[in-house]
Amino acid sequence: MTTVAIRKKLVDYMKVADYKKIKAIYTLLEDDIEQDGRISMEQYNKELEQADAEIEAGDFILHEDVVKYFSKK
């Protein structure tokens, strides 16, 4: 699949995806774009605390659910 085709599929998917999926994709991309080297221990700990808070709030997707979702495609 070409880069252009992948981009089109992503754009189409983003139009119908729910909030949790869009937020997860955004977070993944944002971290990749912003990361220009090593992060400080303070930033690392802050990110761990944020991740723990999201998990405790139920804001996560189980791996098996992701596998099921993509195996249907």
PDB file of C-alpha atoms in Angstrom:
ATOM      1  CA  MET A   1       0.000   0.000   0.000  1.00  0.00           C
ATOM      2  CA  THR A   2       1.364   3.419  -0.896  1.00  0.00           C
ATOM      3  CA  THR A   3       1.836   6.293   1.523  1.00  0.00           C
ATOM      4  CA  VAL A   4      -0.924   8.220  -0.227  1.00  0.00           C
ATOM      5  CA  ALA A   5      -3.340   5.291   0.120  1.00  0.00           C
ATOM      6  CA  ILE A   6      -2.500   4.897   3.807  1.00  0.00           C
ATOM      7  CA  ARG A   7      -3.034   8.614   4.411  1.00  0.00           C
ATOM      8  CA  LYS A   8      -6.419   8.470   2.687  1.00  0.00           C
ATOM      9  CA  LYS A   9      -7.476   5.466   4.776  1.00  0.00           C
ATOM     10  CA  LEU A  10      -6.363   7.236   7.952  1.00  0.00           C
ATOM     11  CA  VAL A  11      -8.300  10.374   7.052  1.00  0.00           C
ATOM     12  CA  ASP A  12     -11.405   8.306   6.315  1.00  0.00           C
ATOM     13  CA  TYR A  13     -10.986   6.393   9.568  1.00  0.00           C
ATOM     14  CA  MET A  14     -10.528   9.570  11.626  1.00  0.00           C
ATOM     15  CA  LYS A  15     -13.894  10.824  10.388  1.00  0.00           C
ATOM     16  CA  VAL A  16     -15.729   7.922  12.041  1.00  0.00           C
ATOM     17  CA  ALA A  17     -13.473   6.855  14.936  1.00  0.00           C
ATOM     18  CA  ASP A  18     -14.602   7.406  18.508  1.00  0.00           C
ATOM     19  CA  TYR A  19     -12.894   9.808  20.909  1.00  0.00           C
ATOM     20  CA  LYS A  20     -10.713   7.214  22.653  1.00  0.00           C
ATOM     21  CA  LYS A  21      -9.242   5.957  19.402  1.00  0.00           C
ATOM     22  CA  ILE A  22      -8.609   9.439  18.052  1.00  0.00           C
ATOM     23  CA  LYS A  23      -7.001  10.507  21.323  1.00  0.00           C
ATOM     24  CA  ALA A  24      -4.749   7.431  21.321  1.00  0.00           C
ATOM     25  CA  ILE A  25      -3.655   8.055  17.732  1.00  0.00           C
ATOM     26  CA  TYR A  26      -3.080  11.746  18.429  1.00  0.00           C
ATOM     27  CA  THR A  27      -1.026  10.992  21.529  1.00  0.00           C
ATOM     28  CA  LEU A  28       1.116   8.521  19.618  1.00  0.00           C
ATOM     29  CA  LEU A  29       1.775  10.977  16.806  1.00  0.00           C
ATOM     30  CA  GLU A  30       2.259  13.971  19.087  1.00  0.00           C
ATOM     31  CA  ASP A  31       4.885  12.160  21.146  1.00  0.00           C
ATOM     32  CA  ASP A  32       6.731  11.111  17.998  1.00  0.00           C
ATOM     33  CA  ILE A  33       6.732  14.611  16.519  1.00  0.00           C
ATOM     34  CA  GLU A  34       7.702  16.433  19.716  1.00  0.00           C
ATOM     35  CA  GLN A  35      10.421  14.025  20.781  1.00  0.00           C
ATOM     36  CA  ASP A  36      13.695  15.487  19.579  1.00  0.00           C
ATOM     37  CA  GLY A  37      15.996  13.673  21.931  1.00  0.00           C
ATOM     38  CA  ARG A  38      16.050  12.341  25.439  1.00  0.00           C
ATOM     39  CA  ILE A  39      13.465  13.575  27.885  1.00  0.00           C
ATOM     40  CA  SER A  40      14.221  14.613  31.426  1.00  0.00           C
ATOM     41  CA  MET A  41      13.507  12.351  34.377  1.00  0.00           C
ATOM     42  CA  GLU A  42      10.914  14.920  35.467  1.00  0.00           C
ATOM     43  CA  GLN A  43       9.102  14.681  32.121  1.00  0.00           C
ATOM     44  CA  TYR A  44       9.342  10.882  32.188  1.00  0.00           C
ATOM     45  CA  ASN A  45       7.767  10.734  35.653  1.00  0.00           C
ATOM     46  CA  LYS A  46       5.075  13.213  34.620  1.00  0.00           C
ATOM     47  CA  GLU A  47       4.155  11.051  31.628  1.00  0.00           C
ATOM     48  CA  LEU A  48       4.015   7.948  33.824  1.00  0.00           C
ATOM     49  CA  GLU A  49       1.695   9.726  36.262  1.00  0.00           C
ATOM     50  CA  GLN A  50      -0.549  10.857  33.405  1.00  0.00           C
ATOM     51  CA  ALA A  51      -0.669   7.337  31.984  1.00  0.00           C
ATOM     52  CA  ASP A  52      -1.515   5.871  35.394  1.00  0.00           C
ATOM     53  CA  ALA A  53      -4.305   8.436  35.825  1.00  0.00           C
ATOM     54  CA  GLU A  54      -5.760   7.564  32.411  1.00  0.00           C
ATOM     55  CA  ILE A  55      -5.693   3.856  33.235  1.00  0.00           C
ATOM     56  CA  GLU A  56      -7.329   4.420  36.623  1.00  0.00           C
ATOM     57  CA  ALA A  57     -10.028   6.492  34.897  1.00  0.00           C
ATOM     58  CA  GLY A  58     -10.705   3.613  32.515  1.00  0.00           C
ATOM     59  CA  ASP A  59      -9.340   5.535  29.534  1.00  0.00           C
ATOM     60  CA  PHE A  60      -7.645   2.660  27.748  1.00  0.00           C
ATOM     61  CA  ILE A  61      -8.245  -0.021  25.135  1.00  0.00           C
ATOM     62  CA  LEU A  62      -7.410  -3.650  25.816  1.00  0.00           C
ATOM     63  CA  HIS A  63      -4.919  -5.293  23.473  1.00  0.00           C
ATOM     64  CA  GLU A  64      -7.363  -8.110  22.741  1.00  0.00           C
ATOM     65  CA  ASP A  65      -9.992  -5.547  21.688  1.00  0.00           C
ATOM     66  CA  VAL A  66      -7.530  -3.944  19.274  1.00  0.00           C
ATOM     67  CA  VAL A  67      -6.633  -7.359  17.851  1.00  0.00           C
ATOM     68  CA  LYS A  68     -10.330  -8.241  17.408  1.00  0.00           C
ATOM     69  CA  TYR A  69     -11.053  -4.887  15.769  1.00  0.00           C
ATOM     70  CA  PHE A  70      -8.250  -5.162  13.234  1.00  0.00           C
ATOM     71  CA  SER A  71      -8.798  -8.848  12.530  1.00  0.00           C
ATOM     72  CA  LYS A  72     -12.278  -7.941  11.234  1.00  0.00           C
ATOM     73  CA  LYS A  73     -10.788  -5.621   8.603  1.00  0.00           C
TER      74      LYS A  73
END
